[in-house]
Amino acid sequence: MFEQDVKYLKFKTYLNTYCPHCRNTFNVEKKDSKSLDFKAIYKGQEIDLRLSPFLDVFDVESSVPITEGDRVEDLKCPRCKKSLINKDVPCGECGSPVAELIIAVYSKLIPFFVCMKHKCTWHGLSKADENKIKLKIPRQEMPEQDQKLRVANYGEVPYGYTSELAVLEAGRCLQCKNPKCVDGCPVNIDIPTFVRLIAEEKFDESAKNIKERNILPAICGRVCPQESQCEQLCILGLRDKPVAIGNLERFVADFERKMDLVRIPSIKTKLNKKIAIVGSGPAGLTVAADLQQLGYQVTIFEALHETGGVLVYGIPEFRLPKSIVSFEIDYLKKLGVRFELNHVIGRTITIDELLEHFSAVFIGVGAGLPTFMNIENESLGNVFSSNEYLTRMNLMKAYKFPEYDTPKPRGNKVVVIGGGNVAMDSARTAIRTGSSEVTIVYRRSRQELPARHEEVRHAEEEGIKFMLLTNPTKYIGNDQRMVKGMECIRMKLGEPDASGRRRPVAIDGSNFVLDTDLVVVAIGTGPNPIIFQTTPDLKRNKWGYLEVNPETMETSKQFVYAGGDIVTGSATVILAMGAGRIAANAIHKKLSEAA
Amino acid sequence: MAKGSIIRFDITAPKIAAKAKAGQFVIVRINETGERIPLTIADRDEFAGIITLVFQVVGKTTALMRSLKEGDLIKDVVGPLGKAAEVEKIGTVVMVGGGTGVAILHHVTKAFKEAGNHVIGIIGAKEKDLIILEDEMRAMCDELIVTTDDGSWGERGFVTQPLQKYLGERYDIKLVYAIGPIIMMKNVCNLTKKYKIPTMVSLNPVMIDGTGMCGGCRVTVDNKTQFCCVDGPDFDGHLVDFDELEKRNNIYIKDEKDSLLFSIR
């Protein structure tokens, strides 16, 4: 029987292989596995040898155990029985005889060598051919929770890569000399290096490598829109699918956390300066980590009763488990960062009062003011802003009602307005509350959906309906002033607007009524007014967001910096972190010069 | 202080006490599984670092709060939130309070009195036992009238009756402040509208974060959507859509019962 299962070469590829003599193919496809079957001579005995479907890799199975370092004496084609040994070519590594197969790569036939010494990894391909083979590895998808089962729980949907899948996926990376992916990353993670380290199975080193640029890889791997950043620029994406950089980032970060390999760096210099950070979301956490490590004493002020900002009140458990967020926060606490909860800056303490006690202040409060459609009857019961809906469900844990006291909004026919990640999160949360029908209403077409592709796919798999090119015009209430319907109008795409997207135009007379008993409005957010009410000397731009110098993130007020959604408007976690990094460097520079 | 179902809490919260102004509120979360509820600050002592909350037991959280003893800790208190009441010297003002609204009114009354106004107070409740802070109000007001629905204390009837009398007799009333149940504030506003007397009300909608983030507390004022927690809680009573507020506040009544039943089980 096949007892041995030994890894042979470094990266895996599905390839078509042929006998150089009879052109028989060695590929054997069984029910759920592919393999290459050979006859071999080992210690004078004819044995069956099965190499893995992933060429250049060879998981070996054989009918008798093969000792490491031993040589197989001969490898034969099972059909023409001729020896595959090519005497003209010795192994490039150990000099042993090698067997020659023919492989097909993009309709080109290339000789491929298998060293007869067990565990020798030489295969004789040129770097160029090797890269061609890499193109043949399909992008590895993460195993996920069953579609039917997951709508009944709040557990995370993707399970993440196994180390085998991660190594396989990392092997696809071409290790470009001028990596484009790095340009696509707002914090310029050294992507080729961390991917190479995964391919070499140095997961710990890989995680440390990412952390030099990004303190929250486990979170970014889950919530970054990779398809419009690093992965969009991946060269592999031109011919095939790009390397799954986000999935790999998530894998190493999870590996490091689960294997307890996270180490708290010792802070060498202690500077006698204090920094205040307003808001414990992604921007604030980044500034805190950077400055604390430089020796400052950082204090984060958070208005809510839990740290993490949008990571805890906005993004649902099934997309970003809260245990991961609290692990990252704990890391900061171990670094020495102080957290002050239940402090609304602008009310409990003002920015000016902070400046009396702290050398610099960073404002990273996000864009915490929900936008409504401003259409008729918007104040009906069961019409929620996505912020309220998600805050109830995530932060207040209403999904565990009545174990937790905050009531869970329920609807049988739920409508979510909007096409971004927040809309997907709301819809997918709603389907988990047991709603029989959840519909996303979006005014543009599928192409313009701003949500991550993965979220859209997950939403569809979970049975969420998409009503595209549709815009609500008014809500209809019952006698209890609860929503019972929503009038919509069909849209068509007109001329491109300033953003380059085609502007949706209403089709006159196409109005219709959609039955619903719960509506979530997820059409974006605006700047929260609280800080401005008590700090009028902070300059704002025409949209009401904070005006900053883009090179330093300094506001119109000396020693006050800002970054994240409060500067850009609703954006992504990673952009907020990028801004935080710039601000941290600028604060350090300014305070060092001042000293 | 516990007078039947009305409870008074003095909470040590120095940072909030230092800042709290009349009309502002705090958000309280009693324990890990608790909900966030808004409670208006009834008084503060900035030197002792104490804020005073007065509330009536109506749901699960307030029931839990009643069970707390002196010296117990509350998980989270955040504030002061909302805009402070706009207080200036304008002459004669009438302060109308109903039920636990008197607790909030008391803080605002104090501010108006300190600003040098002539203050007329009208406070009411269902019955004698539910009249709160009468002595404190009497000490601050130049005139004070107490009403009860059943006549068990003071005048029999609603606060609107003495108010109507004042509005009919005195022409120097510059402002009416009404704080109490929605129905009371609505009736007061209907009355003062006739006499064209500016009226401020303090609203108490459903709230979660209290920082303008969720929009759950939206109220329609002057046909515009306002967020009570950042634009309020005090609004021009003549412009508030009270019917809508009442309906919105009743959305979770069934859940509230479920929640209570769950904790009893």
mmCIF file with all atom_site columns, C-alpha atoms in Angstrom, chain A residues 211-383:
data_model
loop_
_atom_site.group_PDB
_atom_site.id
_atom_site.type_symbol
_atom_site.label_atom_id
_atom_site.label_alt_id
_atom_site.label_comp_id
_atom_site.label_asym_id
_atom_site.label_entity_id
_atom_site.label_seq_id
_atom_site.pdbx_PDB_ins_code
_atom_site.Cartn_x
_atom_site.Cartn_y
_atom_site.Cartn_z
_atom_site.occupancy
_atom_site.B_iso_or_equiv
_atom_site.pdbx_formal_charge
_atom_site.auth_seq_id
_atom_site.auth_comp_id
_atom_site.auth_asym_id
_atom_site.auth_atom_id
_atom_site.pdbx_PDB_model_num
ATOM 1   C CA . LYS A 1 211 ? 4.709   44.000 11.156  1.00 0.00 ? 211 LYS A CA 1
ATOM 2   C CA . GLU A 1 212 ? 7.560   46.328 10.301  1.00 0.00 ? 212 GLU A CA 1
ATOM 3   C CA . ARG A 1 213 ? 5.094   48.197 8.109   1.00 0.00 ? 213 ARG A CA 1
ATOM 4   C CA . ASN A 1 214 ? 1.660   47.206 9.381   1.00 0.00 ? 214 ASN A CA 1
ATOM 5   C CA . ILE A 1 215 ? 0.792   46.647 13.012  1.00 0.00 ? 215 ILE A CA 1
ATOM 6   C CA . LEU A 1 216 ? -2.592  45.053 12.324  1.00 0.00 ? 216 LEU A CA 1
ATOM 7   C CA . PRO A 1 217 ? -2.037  42.374 9.663   1.00 0.00 ? 217 PRO A CA 1
ATOM 8   C CA . ALA A 1 218 ? -4.671  39.971 10.996  1.00 0.00 ? 218 ALA A CA 1
ATOM 9   C CA . ILE A 1 219 ? -7.235  42.733 10.605  1.00 0.00 ? 219 ILE A CA 1
ATOM 10  C CA . CYS A 1 220 ? -6.020  44.094 7.272   1.00 0.00 ? 220 CYS A CA 1
ATOM 11  C CA . GLY A 1 221 ? -5.825  40.623 5.779   1.00 0.00 ? 221 GLY A CA 1
ATOM 12  C CA . ARG A 1 222 ? -9.527  40.343 6.487   1.00 0.00 ? 222 ARG A CA 1
ATOM 13  C CA . VAL A 1 223 ? -10.900 43.766 5.689   1.00 0.00 ? 223 VAL A CA 1
ATOM 14  C CA . CYS A 1 224 ? -8.582  45.444 3.130   1.00 0.00 ? 224 CYS A CA 1
ATOM 15  C CA . PRO A 1 225 ? -9.986  45.788 -0.387  1.00 0.00 ? 225 PRO A CA 1
ATOM 16  C CA . GLN A 1 226 ? -6.988  43.937 -1.836  1.00 0.00 ? 226 GLN A CA 1
ATOM 17  C CA . GLU A 1 227 ? -8.544  43.614 -5.280  1.00 0.00 ? 227 GLU A CA 1
ATOM 18  C CA . SER A 1 228 ? -8.301  47.356 -5.761  1.00 0.00 ? 228 SER A CA 1
ATOM 19  C CA . GLN A 1 229 ? -4.902  47.729 -4.073  1.00 0.00 ? 229 GLN A CA 1
ATOM 20  C CA . CYS A 1 230 ? -1.972  45.290 -4.027  1.00 0.00 ? 230 CYS A CA 1
ATOM 21  C CA . GLU A 1 231 ? -3.699  42.478 -5.886  1.00 0.00 ? 231 GLU A CA 1
ATOM 22  C CA . GLN A 1 232 ? -4.926  44.791 -8.616  1.00 0.00 ? 232 GLN A CA 1
ATOM 23  C CA . LEU A 1 233 ? -1.338  45.525 -9.605  1.00 0.00 ? 233 LEU A CA 1
ATOM 24  C CA . CYS A 1 234 ? -0.040  41.925 -9.350  1.00 0.00 ? 234 CYS A CA 1
ATOM 25  C CA . ILE A 1 235 ? 1.540   40.878 -12.646 1.00 0.00 ? 235 ILE A CA 1
ATOM 26  C CA . LEU A 1 236 ? -0.050  37.441 -12.415 1.00 0.00 ? 236 LEU A CA 1
ATOM 27  C CA . GLY A 1 237 ? -3.397  39.151 -12.609 1.00 0.00 ? 237 GLY A CA 1
ATOM 28  C CA . LEU A 1 238 ? -2.733  40.081 -16.227 1.00 0.00 ? 238 LEU A CA 1
ATOM 29  C CA . ARG A 1 239 ? -2.997  36.476 -17.421 1.00 0.00 ? 239 ARG A CA 1
ATOM 30  C CA . ASP A 1 240 ? -4.616  34.741 -14.511 1.00 0.00 ? 240 ASP A CA 1
ATOM 31  C CA . LYS A 1 241 ? -5.771  35.599 -11.034 1.00 0.00 ? 241 LYS A CA 1
ATOM 32  C CA . PRO A 1 242 ? -3.369  37.635 -8.841  1.00 0.00 ? 242 PRO A CA 1
ATOM 33  C CA . VAL A 1 243 ? -1.562  36.152 -5.853  1.00 0.00 ? 243 VAL A CA 1
ATOM 34  C CA . ALA A 1 244 ? -3.954  36.085 -2.887  1.00 0.00 ? 244 ALA A CA 1
ATOM 35  C CA . ILE A 1 245 ? -1.857  38.579 -0.925  1.00 0.00 ? 245 ILE A CA 1
ATOM 36  C CA . GLY A 1 246 ? -4.601  39.377 1.564   1.00 0.00 ? 246 GLY A CA 1
ATOM 37  C CA . ASN A 1 247 ? -5.257  35.738 2.374   1.00 0.00 ? 247 ASN A CA 1
ATOM 38  C CA . LEU A 1 248 ? -1.528  35.183 2.897   1.00 0.00 ? 248 LEU A CA 1
ATOM 39  C CA . GLU A 1 249 ? -1.234  38.217 5.139   1.00 0.00 ? 249 GLU A CA 1
ATOM 40  C CA . ARG A 1 250 ? -4.106  36.910 7.206   1.00 0.00 ? 250 ARG A CA 1
ATOM 41  C CA . PHE A 1 251 ? -2.527  33.461 7.348   1.00 0.00 ? 251 PHE A CA 1
ATOM 42  C CA . VAL A 1 252 ? 0.831   34.547 8.772   1.00 0.00 ? 252 VAL A CA 1
ATOM 43  C CA . ALA A 1 253 ? -0.750  36.953 11.232  1.00 0.00 ? 253 ALA A CA 1
ATOM 44  C CA . ASP A 1 254 ? -3.087  34.215 12.477  1.00 0.00 ? 254 ASP A CA 1
ATOM 45  C CA . PHE A 1 255 ? -0.196  31.766 12.600  1.00 0.00 ? 255 PHE A CA 1
ATOM 46  C CA . GLU A 1 256 ? 1.870   34.130 14.708  1.00 0.00 ? 256 GLU A CA 1
ATOM 47  C CA . ARG A 1 257 ? -1.023  34.771 17.081  1.00 0.00 ? 257 ARG A CA 1
ATOM 48  C CA . LYS A 1 258 ? -2.160  31.176 17.421  1.00 0.00 ? 258 LYS A CA 1
ATOM 49  C CA . MET A 1 259 ? 1.355   29.855 17.892  1.00 0.00 ? 259 MET A CA 1
ATOM 50  C CA . ASP A 1 260 ? 2.002   32.501 20.539  1.00 0.00 ? 260 ASP A CA 1
ATOM 51  C CA . LEU A 1 261 ? 4.977   33.914 18.666  1.00 0.00 ? 261 LEU A CA 1
ATOM 52  C CA . VAL A 1 262 ? 4.080   37.554 19.237  1.00 0.00 ? 262 VAL A CA 1
ATOM 53  C CA . ARG A 1 263 ? 6.864   39.281 21.127  1.00 0.00 ? 263 ARG A CA 1
ATOM 54  C CA . ILE A 1 264 ? 6.619   42.675 22.755  1.00 0.00 ? 264 ILE A CA 1
ATOM 55  C CA . PRO A 1 265 ? 9.562   44.756 21.555  1.00 0.00 ? 265 PRO A CA 1
ATOM 56  C CA . SER A 1 266 ? 11.521  46.409 24.318  1.00 0.00 ? 266 SER A CA 1
ATOM 57  C CA . ILE A 1 267 ? 11.436  50.175 24.064  1.00 0.00 ? 267 ILE A CA 1
ATOM 58  C CA . LYS A 1 268 ? 14.978  51.452 24.326  1.00 0.00 ? 268 LYS A CA 1
ATOM 59  C CA . THR A 1 269 ? 14.599  55.181 24.644  1.00 0.00 ? 269 THR A CA 1
ATOM 60  C CA . LYS A 1 270 ? 12.095  56.822 26.950  1.00 0.00 ? 270 LYS A CA 1
ATOM 61  C CA . LEU A 1 271 ? 11.141  60.328 25.896  1.00 0.00 ? 271 LEU A CA 1
ATOM 62  C CA . ASN A 1 272 ? 9.567   62.496 28.507  1.00 0.00 ? 272 ASN A CA 1
ATOM 63  C CA . LYS A 1 273 ? 6.696   63.540 26.250  1.00 0.00 ? 273 LYS A CA 1
ATOM 64  C CA . LYS A 1 274 ? 3.050   62.634 26.253  1.00 0.00 ? 274 LYS A CA 1
ATOM 65  C CA . ILE A 1 275 ? 0.826   62.204 23.208  1.00 0.00 ? 275 ILE A CA 1
ATOM 66  C CA . ALA A 1 276 ? -2.976  62.168 23.257  1.00 0.00 ? 276 ALA A CA 1
ATOM 67  C CA . ILE A 1 277 ? -4.903  60.234 20.649  1.00 0.00 ? 277 ILE A CA 1
ATOM 68  C CA . VAL A 1 278 ? -8.590  60.773 20.111  1.00 0.00 ? 278 VAL A CA 1
ATOM 69  C CA . GLY A 1 279 ? -10.353 57.647 18.913  1.00 0.00 ? 279 GLY A CA 1
ATOM 70  C CA . SER A 1 280 ? -9.174  54.049 19.167  1.00 0.00 ? 280 SER A CA 1
ATOM 71  C CA . GLY A 1 281 ? -9.889  53.038 15.579  1.00 0.00 ? 281 GLY A CA 1
ATOM 72  C CA . PRO A 1 282 ? -7.288  51.927 13.018  1.00 0.00 ? 282 PRO A CA 1
ATOM 73  C CA . ALA A 1 283 ? -5.721  55.388 12.568  1.00 0.00 ? 283 ALA A CA 1
ATOM 74  C CA . GLY A 1 284 ? -5.334  56.013 16.293  1.00 0.00 ? 284 GLY A CA 1
ATOM 75  C CA . LEU A 1 285 ? -3.975  52.542 16.991  1.00 0.00 ? 285 LEU A CA 1
ATOM 76  C CA . THR A 1 286 ? -1.301  52.964 14.325  1.00 0.00 ? 286 THR A CA 1
ATOM 77  C CA . VAL A 1 287 ? -0.144  56.321 15.655  1.00 0.00 ? 287 VAL A CA 1
ATOM 78  C CA . ALA A 1 288 ? -0.156  54.912 19.183  1.00 0.00 ? 288 ALA A CA 1
ATOM 79  C CA . ALA A 1 289 ? 1.971   51.889 18.286  1.00 0.00 ? 289 ALA A CA 1
ATOM 80  C CA . ASP A 1 290 ? 4.479   53.941 16.296  1.00 0.00 ? 290 ASP A CA 1
ATOM 81  C CA . LEU A 1 291 ? 4.962   56.688 18.844  1.00 0.00 ? 291 LEU A CA 1
ATOM 82  C CA . GLN A 1 292 ? 4.965   54.409 21.869  1.00 0.00 ? 292 GLN A CA 1
ATOM 83  C CA . GLN A 1 293 ? 7.777   52.405 20.293  1.00 0.00 ? 293 GLN A CA 1
ATOM 84  C CA . LEU A 1 294 ? 9.706   55.611 19.705  1.00 0.00 ? 294 LEU A CA 1
ATOM 85  C CA . GLY A 1 295 ? 9.564   56.221 23.452  1.00 0.00 ? 295 GLY A CA 1
ATOM 86  C CA . TYR A 1 296 ? 6.602   58.559 23.875  1.00 0.00 ? 296 TYR A CA 1
ATOM 87  C CA . GLN A 1 297 ? 3.919   57.981 26.487  1.00 0.00 ? 297 GLN A CA 1
ATOM 88  C CA . VAL A 1 298 ? 0.711   57.598 24.504  1.00 0.00 ? 298 VAL A CA 1
ATOM 89  C CA . THR A 1 299 ? -2.826  57.842 25.857  1.00 0.00 ? 299 THR A CA 1
ATOM 90  C CA . ILE A 1 300 ? -5.818  56.923 23.710  1.00 0.00 ? 300 ILE A CA 1
ATOM 91  C CA . PHE A 1 301 ? -9.196  58.477 24.506  1.00 0.00 ? 301 PHE A CA 1
ATOM 92  C CA . GLU A 1 302 ? -12.245 56.516 23.380  1.00 0.00 ? 302 GLU A CA 1
ATOM 93  C CA . ALA A 1 303 ? -15.833 57.761 23.529  1.00 0.00 ? 303 ALA A CA 1
ATOM 94  C CA . LEU A 1 304 ? -17.441 54.335 23.635  1.00 0.00 ? 304 LEU A CA 1
ATOM 95  C CA . HIS A 1 305 ? -17.080 51.717 26.318  1.00 0.00 ? 305 HIS A CA 1
ATOM 96  C CA . GLU A 1 306 ? -14.925 49.495 24.126  1.00 0.00 ? 306 GLU A CA 1
ATOM 97  C CA . THR A 1 307 ? -11.725 50.064 22.166  1.00 0.00 ? 307 THR A CA 1
ATOM 98  C CA . GLY A 1 308 ? -11.316 49.512 18.452  1.00 0.00 ? 308 GLY A CA 1
ATOM 99  C CA . GLY A 1 309 ? -13.632 52.065 16.895  1.00 0.00 ? 309 GLY A CA 1
ATOM 100 C CA . VAL A 1 310 ? -15.170 50.855 13.657  1.00 0.00 ? 310 VAL A CA 1
ATOM 101 C CA . LEU A 1 311 ? -13.446 47.507 14.135  1.00 0.00 ? 311 LEU A CA 1
ATOM 102 C CA . VAL A 1 312 ? -15.791 46.738 17.041  1.00 0.00 ? 312 VAL A CA 1
ATOM 103 C CA . TYR A 1 313 ? -18.948 48.732 16.399  1.00 0.00 ? 313 TYR A CA 1
ATOM 104 C CA . GLY A 1 314 ? -19.058 48.444 12.624  1.00 0.00 ? 314 GLY A CA 1
ATOM 105 C CA . ILE A 1 315 ? -17.493 45.298 11.243  1.00 0.00 ? 315 ILE A CA 1
ATOM 106 C CA . PRO A 1 316 ? -19.480 42.197 12.247  1.00 0.00 ? 316 PRO A CA 1
ATOM 107 C CA . GLU A 1 317 ? -18.138 39.208 14.119  1.00 0.00 ? 317 GLU A CA 1
ATOM 108 C CA . PHE A 1 318 ? -18.481 36.890 11.108  1.00 0.00 ? 318 PHE A CA 1
ATOM 109 C CA . ARG A 1 319 ? -16.104 39.081 9.111   1.00 0.00 ? 319 ARG A CA 1
ATOM 110 C CA . LEU A 1 320 ? -13.701 40.152 11.854  1.00 0.00 ? 320 LEU A CA 1
ATOM 111 C CA . PRO A 1 321 ? -13.858 38.211 15.128  1.00 0.00 ? 321 PRO A CA 1
ATOM 112 C CA . LYS A 1 322 ? -13.718 40.582 18.071  1.00 0.00 ? 322 LYS A CA 1
ATOM 113 C CA . SER A 1 323 ? -11.171 38.358 19.808  1.00 0.00 ? 323 SER A CA 1
ATOM 114 C CA . ILE A 1 324 ? -8.658  39.382 17.136  1.00 0.00 ? 324 ILE A CA 1
ATOM 115 C CA . VAL A 1 325 ? -9.303  43.075 17.739  1.00 0.00 ? 325 VAL A CA 1
ATOM 116 C CA . SER A 1 326 ? -8.937  42.691 21.489  1.00 0.00 ? 326 SER A CA 1
ATOM 117 C CA . PHE A 1 327 ? -5.713  40.724 20.966  1.00 0.00 ? 327 PHE A CA 1
ATOM 118 C CA . GLU A 1 328 ? -4.249  43.629 18.985  1.00 0.00 ? 328 GLU A CA 1
ATOM 119 C CA . ILE A 1 329 ? -5.414  46.120 21.616  1.00 0.00 ? 329 ILE A CA 1
ATOM 120 C CA . ASP A 1 330 ? -3.810  43.973 24.314  1.00 0.00 ? 330 ASP A CA 1
ATOM 121 C CA . TYR A 1 331 ? -0.581  44.127 22.364  1.00 0.00 ? 331 TYR A CA 1
ATOM 122 C CA . LEU A 1 332 ? -0.689  47.918 22.531  1.00 0.00 ? 332 LEU A CA 1
ATOM 123 C CA . LYS A 1 333 ? -1.461  47.784 26.234  1.00 0.00 ? 333 LYS A CA 1
ATOM 124 C CA . LYS A 1 334 ? 1.602   45.602 26.732  1.00 0.00 ? 334 LYS A CA 1
ATOM 125 C CA . LEU A 1 335 ? 3.631   48.170 24.797  1.00 0.00 ? 335 LEU A CA 1
ATOM 126 C CA . GLY A 1 336 ? 2.557   50.625 27.479  1.00 0.00 ? 336 GLY A CA 1
ATOM 127 C CA . VAL A 1 337 ? -0.169  52.553 25.675  1.00 0.00 ? 337 VAL A CA 1
ATOM 128 C CA . ARG A 1 338 ? -2.836  53.840 28.070  1.00 0.00 ? 338 ARG A CA 1
ATOM 129 C CA . PHE A 1 339 ? -6.516  53.651 27.224  1.00 0.00 ? 339 PHE A CA 1
ATOM 130 C CA . GLU A 1 340 ? -9.160  55.987 28.634  1.00 0.00 ? 340 GLU A CA 1
ATOM 131 C CA . LEU A 1 341 ? -12.655 54.740 27.817  1.00 0.00 ? 341 LEU A CA 1
ATOM 132 C CA . ASN A 1 342 ? -15.897 56.739 28.021  1.00 0.00 ? 342 ASN A CA 1
ATOM 133 C CA . HIS A 1 343 ? -14.147 60.008 27.217  1.00 0.00 ? 343 HIS A CA 1
ATOM 134 C CA . VAL A 1 344 ? -15.918 62.078 24.596  1.00 0.00 ? 344 VAL A CA 1
ATOM 135 C CA . ILE A 1 345 ? -13.317 64.561 23.465  1.00 0.00 ? 345 ILE A CA 1
ATOM 136 C CA . GLY A 1 346 ? -15.060 67.850 22.847  1.00 0.00 ? 346 GLY A CA 1
ATOM 137 C CA . ARG A 1 347 ? -17.372 67.216 25.787  1.00 0.00 ? 347 ARG A CA 1
ATOM 138 C CA . THR A 1 348 ? -15.651 65.462 28.687  1.00 0.00 ? 348 THR A CA 1
ATOM 139 C CA . ILE A 1 349 ? -12.338 67.096 27.779  1.00 0.00 ? 349 ILE A CA 1
ATOM 140 C CA . THR A 1 350 ? -11.708 69.562 24.965  1.00 0.00 ? 350 THR A CA 1
ATOM 141 C CA . ILE A 1 351 ? -8.837  69.558 22.497  1.00 0.00 ? 351 ILE A CA 1
ATOM 142 C CA . ASP A 1 352 ? -7.459  72.729 24.084  1.00 0.00 ? 352 ASP A CA 1
ATOM 143 C CA . GLU A 1 353 ? -7.434  71.101 27.504  1.00 0.00 ? 353 GLU A CA 1
ATOM 144 C CA . LEU A 1 354 ? -5.602  68.120 26.050  1.00 0.00 ? 354 LEU A CA 1
ATOM 145 C CA . LEU A 1 355 ? -2.957  70.438 24.636  1.00 0.00 ? 355 LEU A CA 1
ATOM 146 C CA . GLU A 1 356 ? -2.277  71.730 28.142  1.00 0.00 ? 356 GLU A CA 1
ATOM 147 C CA . HIS A 1 357 ? -1.188  68.258 29.243  1.00 0.00 ? 357 HIS A CA 1
ATOM 148 C CA . PHE A 1 358 ? 0.074   66.632 26.064  1.00 0.00 ? 358 PHE A CA 1
ATOM 149 C CA . SER A 1 359 ? 2.811   67.618 23.607  1.00 0.00 ? 359 SER A CA 1
ATOM 150 C CA . ALA A 1 360 ? 0.677   66.698 20.605  1.00 0.00 ? 360 ALA A CA 1
ATOM 151 C CA . VAL A 1 361 ? -2.836  65.497 19.853  1.00 0.00 ? 361 VAL A CA 1
ATOM 152 C CA . PHE A 1 362 ? -3.904  63.173 17.044  1.00 0.00 ? 362 PHE A CA 1
ATOM 153 C CA . ILE A 1 363 ? -7.561  63.192 16.009  1.00 0.00 ? 363 ILE A CA 1
ATOM 154 C CA . GLY A 1 364 ? -8.715  59.904 14.513  1.00 0.00 ? 364 GLY A CA 1
ATOM 155 C CA . VAL A 1 365 ? -12.397 59.953 15.308  1.00 0.00 ? 365 VAL A CA 1
ATOM 156 C CA . GLY A 1 366 ? -13.650 58.590 12.005  1.00 0.00 ? 366 GLY A CA 1
ATOM 157 C CA . ALA A 1 367 ? -16.667 59.815 10.121  1.00 0.00 ? 367 ALA A CA 1
ATOM 158 C CA . GLY A 1 368 ? -19.261 59.094 12.732  1.00 0.00 ? 368 GLY A CA 1
ATOM 159 C CA . LEU A 1 369 ? -22.390 60.834 11.563  1.00 0.00 ? 369 LEU A CA 1
ATOM 160 C CA . PRO A 1 370 ? -24.789 58.739 9.510   1.00 0.00 ? 370 PRO A CA 1
ATOM 161 C CA . THR A 1 371 ? -26.124 60.075 6.231   1.00 0.00 ? 371 THR A CA 1
ATOM 162 C CA . PHE A 1 372 ? -29.785 59.589 5.435   1.00 0.00 ? 372 PHE A CA 1
ATOM 163 C CA . MET A 1 373 ? -31.549 59.777 2.072   1.00 0.00 ? 373 MET A CA 1
ATOM 164 C CA . ASN A 1 374 ? -33.652 62.763 3.213   1.00 0.00 ? 374 ASN A CA 1
ATOM 165 C CA . ILE A 1 375 ? -36.765 61.321 1.657   1.00 0.00 ? 375 ILE A CA 1
ATOM 166 C CA . GLU A 1 376 ? -40.314 61.226 2.940   1.00 0.00 ? 376 GLU A CA 1
ATOM 167 C CA . ASN A 1 377 ? -41.063 59.266 6.130   1.00 0.00 ? 377 ASN A CA 1
ATOM 168 C CA . GLU A 1 378 ? -37.454 58.531 6.988   1.00 0.00 ? 378 GLU A CA 1
ATOM 169 C CA . SER A 1 379 ? -38.239 58.760 10.703  1.00 0.00 ? 379 SER A CA 1
ATOM 170 C CA . LEU A 1 380 ? -40.575 55.763 10.640  1.00 0.00 ? 380 LEU A CA 1
ATOM 171 C CA . GLY A 1 381 ? -39.885 53.002 13.112  1.00 0.00 ? 381 GLY A CA 1
ATOM 172 C CA . ASN A 1 382 ? -37.573 50.246 11.883  1.00 0.00 ? 382 ASN A CA 1
ATOM 173 C CA . VAL A 1 383 ? -35.735 52.557 9.499   1.00 0.00 ? 383 VAL A CA 1
#
